[in-house]
Amino acid sequence: MRTNLVAVVVAALMVGGTAAAQQKGQGAKAAAAQGKTEVTWWGHAGFFVRTPGGAVIAIDPWLGNPKAPQGVQPPETVDAILVTHGHFDHAGSAKELATKTGAQVFGSYELINLMGLPQDKGVGANAGGTFQVKDVTIHFVEAVHSSSYAADDKSPPQYAGAPVGYVLEIANGPTLYHAGDTGVFASMATIAEQFKPTVAMLPIGGHFTMGPSEAAQAARLLKVKSLVPMHYGTFPLLKGTPEELEGQLKKVAAPARVLRLEAGKATAL
């Protein structure tokens, strides 16, 4: 009798947990259906964007990074994967995710040629390129960094073309700018003038990218309303913090607010 009772209780808990998970997933889809764009940070520089039109866009997926959410699965359906450059901490899971979901991978022409993707799954382009994925217009824009790609740990890295950033113009939604790995550069003002992004995902860790001071200058040039800090705290070298960013924004009188996303949690924009 006791064994049967335990089995019934366990089964009820499992059903309840499944129902809760389903409700959570349905809630995310419902939010998108109601005209909201949702962004989920996956740690480091990785994001999943879900749009009101049902597009799911992955950006710089390194799914096993030290800041990745625990016990949360990435979306089963992905329409496009955007890779800013070839370094492992940005391109690390792109091919795996493309194989699993059938999504097309977008990136610099040289990088796409190195990744060994099926011909119809790789879209190589460069700054100035524009593509449509459901309700999202994707623009390749400039970035200031380096780029190399190694197929595996035993292969030497190869030149992977120029790094890029991405602007995502979402119909009936915000315009997002993912800067990739970059320092601040003057033509961010041109990105602001041309695309008018409202939310910028900017690296703040320093050493390989902008730190908080440079990111605040970037926010001033971009004229965005909100900043999502990324590429910080993953390794000891990446010392910049959101708190420092908020202080630097005050120094340059940039009105942008800092959105600190919790890894694995969908946030409506």
Short mmCIF file of N, CA and C in Angstrom, two decimals, residues 166-250:
data_model
loop_
_atom_site.label_atom_id
_atom_site.label_comp_id
_atom_site.label_asym_id
_atom_site.label_seq_id
_atom_site.Cartn_x
_atom_site.Cartn_y
_atom_site.Cartn_z
N TYR A 166 25.32 43.09 -35.47
CA TYR A 166 24.03 42.90 -36.13
C TYR A 166 23.00 43.88 -35.59
N VAL A 167 22.21 44.43 -36.50
CA VAL A 167 21.03 45.20 -36.14
C VAL A 167 19.81 44.38 -36.55
N LEU A 168 18.89 44.19 -35.63
CA LEU A 168 17.66 43.44 -35.89
C LEU A 168 16.48 44.39 -35.82
N GLU A 169 15.92 44.72 -36.97
CA GLU A 169 14.71 45.54 -37.03
C GLU A 169 13.51 44.60 -36.98
N ILE A 170 12.75 44.67 -35.92
CA ILE A 170 11.65 43.74 -35.69
C ILE A 170 10.33 44.46 -35.95
N ALA A 171 9.55 43.93 -36.89
CA ALA A 171 8.26 44.55 -37.20
C ALA A 171 7.38 44.57 -35.96
N ASN A 172 6.80 45.72 -35.68
CA ASN A 172 5.95 45.89 -34.50
C ASN A 172 6.70 45.59 -33.21
N GLY A 173 8.00 45.84 -33.22
CA GLY A 173 8.82 45.59 -32.03
C GLY A 173 10.01 46.53 -32.00
N PRO A 174 10.92 46.31 -31.08
CA PRO A 174 12.10 47.17 -30.96
C PRO A 174 13.13 46.88 -32.04
N THR A 175 14.09 47.77 -32.17
CA THR A 175 15.26 47.53 -33.02
C THR A 175 16.44 47.25 -32.10
N LEU A 176 17.02 46.06 -32.24
CA LEU A 176 18.10 45.61 -31.37
C LEU A 176 19.43 45.72 -32.09
N TYR A 177 20.47 46.05 -31.33
CA TYR A 177 21.83 46.09 -31.87
C TYR A 177 22.71 45.21 -31.00
N HIS A 178 23.25 44.15 -31.59
CA HIS A 178 24.22 43.29 -30.91
C HIS A 178 25.59 43.65 -31.47
N ALA A 179 26.44 44.22 -30.64
CA ALA A 179 27.71 44.77 -31.13
C ALA A 179 28.77 43.72 -31.39
N GLY A 180 28.55 42.47 -30.93
CA GLY A 180 29.62 41.49 -31.01
C GLY A 180 30.77 41.91 -30.12
N ASP A 181 31.95 41.38 -30.38
CA ASP A 181 33.15 41.82 -29.66
C ASP A 181 33.70 43.04 -30.38
N THR A 182 33.82 44.13 -29.69
CA THR A 182 34.29 45.34 -30.35
C THR A 182 34.78 46.36 -29.32
N GLY A 183 35.60 47.27 -29.80
CA GLY A 183 35.87 48.49 -29.08
C GLY A 183 34.88 49.53 -29.55
N VAL A 184 34.84 50.68 -28.88
CA VAL A 184 33.97 51.75 -29.34
C VAL A 184 34.55 52.35 -30.61
N PHE A 185 33.71 52.72 -31.57
CA PHE A 185 34.19 53.34 -32.80
C PHE A 185 33.22 54.44 -33.21
N ALA A 186 33.77 55.47 -33.88
CA ALA A 186 33.00 56.69 -34.15
C ALA A 186 31.77 56.43 -35.00
N SER A 187 31.84 55.46 -35.92
CA SER A 187 30.69 55.24 -36.81
C SER A 187 29.54 54.51 -36.13
N MET A 188 29.63 54.28 -34.82
CA MET A 188 28.42 53.88 -34.09
C MET A 188 27.36 54.97 -34.23
N ALA A 189 27.81 56.21 -34.40
CA ALA A 189 26.87 57.31 -34.62
C ALA A 189 26.12 57.11 -35.94
N THR A 190 26.77 56.52 -36.93
CA THR A 190 26.11 56.23 -38.21
C THR A 190 25.07 55.12 -38.03
N ILE A 191 25.41 54.11 -37.22
CA ILE A 191 24.43 53.06 -36.91
C ILE A 191 23.20 53.67 -36.26
N ALA A 192 23.42 54.63 -35.35
CA ALA A 192 22.29 55.30 -34.69
C ALA A 192 21.45 56.07 -35.70
N GLU A 193 22.11 56.79 -36.59
CA GLU A 193 21.40 57.61 -37.57
C GLU A 193 20.63 56.75 -38.57
N GLN A 194 21.24 55.66 -39.01
CA GLN A 194 20.64 54.84 -40.05
C GLN A 194 19.53 53.94 -39.53
N PHE A 195 19.77 53.29 -38.36
CA PHE A 195 18.84 52.26 -37.89
C PHE A 195 18.04 52.64 -36.65
N LYS A 196 18.51 53.62 -35.91
CA LYS A 196 17.84 54.07 -34.69
C LYS A 196 17.53 52.91 -33.72
N PRO A 197 18.53 52.16 -33.32
CA PRO A 197 18.29 51.07 -32.36
C PRO A 197 17.80 51.63 -31.03
N THR A 198 16.95 50.85 -30.38
CA THR A 198 16.44 51.25 -29.06
C THR A 198 17.10 50.47 -27.94
N VAL A 199 17.60 49.28 -28.25
CA VAL A 199 18.26 48.43 -27.25
C VAL A 199 19.60 47.99 -27.82
N ALA A 200 20.67 48.16 -27.06
CA ALA A 200 22.00 47.73 -27.49
C ALA A 200 22.56 46.69 -26.54
N MET A 201 23.05 45.60 -27.11
CA MET A 201 23.75 44.57 -26.34
C MET A 201 25.24 44.84 -26.52
N LEU A 202 25.89 45.29 -25.46
CA LEU A 202 27.27 45.75 -25.56
C LEU A 202 28.19 44.96 -24.62
N PRO A 203 29.39 44.60 -25.10
CA PRO A 203 30.36 43.97 -24.20
C PRO A 203 30.90 45.00 -23.22
N ILE A 204 31.14 44.58 -21.99
CA ILE A 204 31.64 45.52 -20.98
C ILE A 204 32.83 44.95 -20.21
N GLY A 205 33.26 43.73 -20.54
CA GLY A 205 34.28 43.07 -19.72
C GLY A 205 35.66 43.68 -19.79
N GLY A 206 35.99 44.32 -20.94
CA GLY A 206 37.33 44.86 -21.13
C GLY A 206 38.31 43.81 -21.63
N HIS A 207 39.56 44.20 -21.77
CA HIS A 207 40.69 43.39 -22.21
C HIS A 207 40.57 43.01 -23.70
N PHE A 208 39.58 42.26 -24.08
CA PHE A 208 39.37 41.90 -25.48
C PHE A 208 38.35 42.80 -26.16
N THR A 209 37.58 43.53 -25.38
CA THR A 209 36.47 44.34 -25.89
C THR A 209 36.41 45.65 -25.11
N MET A 210 35.33 46.38 -25.33
CA MET A 210 35.06 47.56 -24.52
C MET A 210 34.95 47.20 -23.05
N GLY A 211 35.36 48.13 -22.22
CA GLY A 211 35.05 48.06 -20.80
C GLY A 211 33.88 48.99 -20.52
N PRO A 212 33.52 49.17 -19.26
CA PRO A 212 32.38 50.03 -18.92
C PRO A 212 32.50 51.46 -19.42
N SER A 213 33.69 52.04 -19.35
CA SER A 213 33.86 53.43 -19.81
C SER A 213 33.59 53.55 -21.30
N GLU A 214 34.18 52.65 -22.09
CA GLU A 214 33.99 52.69 -23.54
C GLU A 214 32.54 52.36 -23.91
N ALA A 215 31.93 51.44 -23.18
CA ALA A 215 30.54 51.08 -23.44
C ALA A 215 29.61 52.27 -23.19
N ALA A 216 29.92 53.07 -22.18
CA ALA A 216 29.12 54.27 -21.93
C ALA A 216 29.26 55.26 -23.08
N GLN A 217 30.48 55.39 -23.60
CA GLN A 217 30.68 56.25 -24.78
C GLN A 217 29.91 55.71 -25.97
N ALA A 218 29.89 54.40 -26.12
CA ALA A 218 29.13 53.77 -27.21
C ALA A 218 27.65 54.07 -27.05
N ALA A 219 27.14 54.00 -25.84
CA ALA A 219 25.72 54.30 -25.59
C ALA A 219 25.39 55.73 -25.98
N ARG A 220 26.31 56.63 -25.70
CA ARG A 220 26.10 58.04 -26.06
C ARG A 220 26.03 58.20 -27.57
N LEU A 221 26.91 57.51 -28.30
CA LEU A 221 26.92 57.59 -29.76
C LEU A 221 25.68 56.93 -30.36
N LEU A 222 25.25 55.82 -29.77
CA LEU A 222 24.13 55.05 -30.31
C LEU A 222 22.77 55.65 -29.97
N LYS A 223 22.71 56.45 -28.91
CA LYS A 223 21.48 57.11 -28.48
C LYS A 223 20.37 56.11 -28.14
N VAL A 224 20.77 54.98 -27.58
CA VAL A 224 19.77 53.95 -27.26
C VAL A 224 19.10 54.25 -25.92
N LYS A 225 17.91 53.66 -25.75
CA LYS A 225 17.18 53.83 -24.50
C LYS A 225 17.64 52.83 -23.43
N SER A 226 18.07 51.64 -23.90
CA SER A 226 18.42 50.58 -22.95
C SER A 226 19.70 49.88 -23.38
N LEU A 227 20.47 49.44 -22.39
CA LEU A 227 21.70 48.69 -22.62
C LEU A 227 21.60 47.34 -21.94
N VAL A 228 21.98 46.30 -22.65
CA VAL A 228 22.11 44.97 -22.06
C VAL A 228 23.60 44.64 -22.01
N PRO A 229 24.21 44.63 -20.82
CA PRO A 229 25.64 44.30 -20.73
C PRO A 229 25.88 42.82 -21.00
N MET A 230 26.98 42.52 -21.67
CA MET A 230 27.32 41.13 -21.98
C MET A 230 28.84 41.00 -21.99
N HIS A 231 29.32 39.77 -22.16
CA HIS A 231 30.76 39.51 -22.28
C HIS A 231 31.51 40.06 -21.07
N TYR A 232 31.02 39.73 -19.89
CA TYR A 232 31.70 40.15 -18.66
C TYR A 232 31.58 39.02 -17.63
N GLY A 233 32.59 38.89 -16.78
CA GLY A 233 32.54 37.94 -15.68
C GLY A 233 32.72 36.48 -16.06
N THR A 234 32.80 36.17 -17.34
CA THR A 234 32.93 34.77 -17.76
C THR A 234 34.30 34.22 -17.40
N PHE A 235 35.32 35.07 -17.55
CA PHE A 235 36.70 34.71 -17.20
C PHE A 235 37.27 35.82 -16.31
N PRO A 236 38.32 35.54 -15.54
CA PRO A 236 38.89 36.57 -14.67
C PRO A 236 39.34 37.83 -15.40
N LEU A 237 39.77 37.70 -16.66
CA LEU A 237 40.22 38.88 -17.41
C LEU A 237 39.09 39.85 -17.71
N LEU A 238 37.86 39.39 -17.72
CA LEU A 238 36.72 40.23 -18.10
C LEU A 238 36.14 40.88 -16.85
N LYS A 239 36.78 41.96 -16.41
CA LYS A 239 36.54 42.51 -15.08
C LYS A 239 35.42 43.55 -15.00
N GLY A 240 34.99 44.09 -16.12
CA GLY A 240 33.96 45.12 -16.09
C GLY A 240 32.66 44.61 -15.50
N THR A 241 31.90 45.48 -14.86
CA THR A 241 30.65 45.09 -14.19
C THR A 241 29.51 46.03 -14.60
N PRO A 242 28.26 45.58 -14.48
CA PRO A 242 27.13 46.47 -14.74
C PRO A 242 27.12 47.69 -13.82
N GLU A 243 27.57 47.53 -12.58
CA GLU A 243 27.61 48.67 -11.65
C GLU A 243 28.56 49.75 -12.17
N GLU A 244 29.71 49.33 -12.67
CA GLU A 244 30.65 50.29 -13.25
C GLU A 244 30.05 50.97 -14.48
N LEU A 245 29.33 50.20 -15.27
CA LEU A 245 28.69 50.76 -16.46
C LEU A 245 27.69 51.85 -16.07
N GLU A 246 26.88 51.59 -15.05
CA GLU A 246 25.91 52.60 -14.61
C GLU A 246 26.61 53.88 -14.17
N GLY A 247 27.74 53.75 -13.46
CA GLY A 247 28.50 54.92 -13.05
C GLY A 247 29.06 55.69 -14.22
N GLN A 248 29.56 54.97 -15.22
CA GLN A 248 30.14 55.63 -16.40
C GLN A 248 29.06 56.31 -17.25
N LEU A 249 27.87 55.72 -17.30
CA LEU A 249 26.77 56.36 -18.04
C LEU A 249 26.42 57.72 -17.43
N LYS A 250 26.46 57.80 -16.12
CA LYS A 250 26.19 59.07 -15.45
C LYS A 250 27.27 60.10 -15.79
#
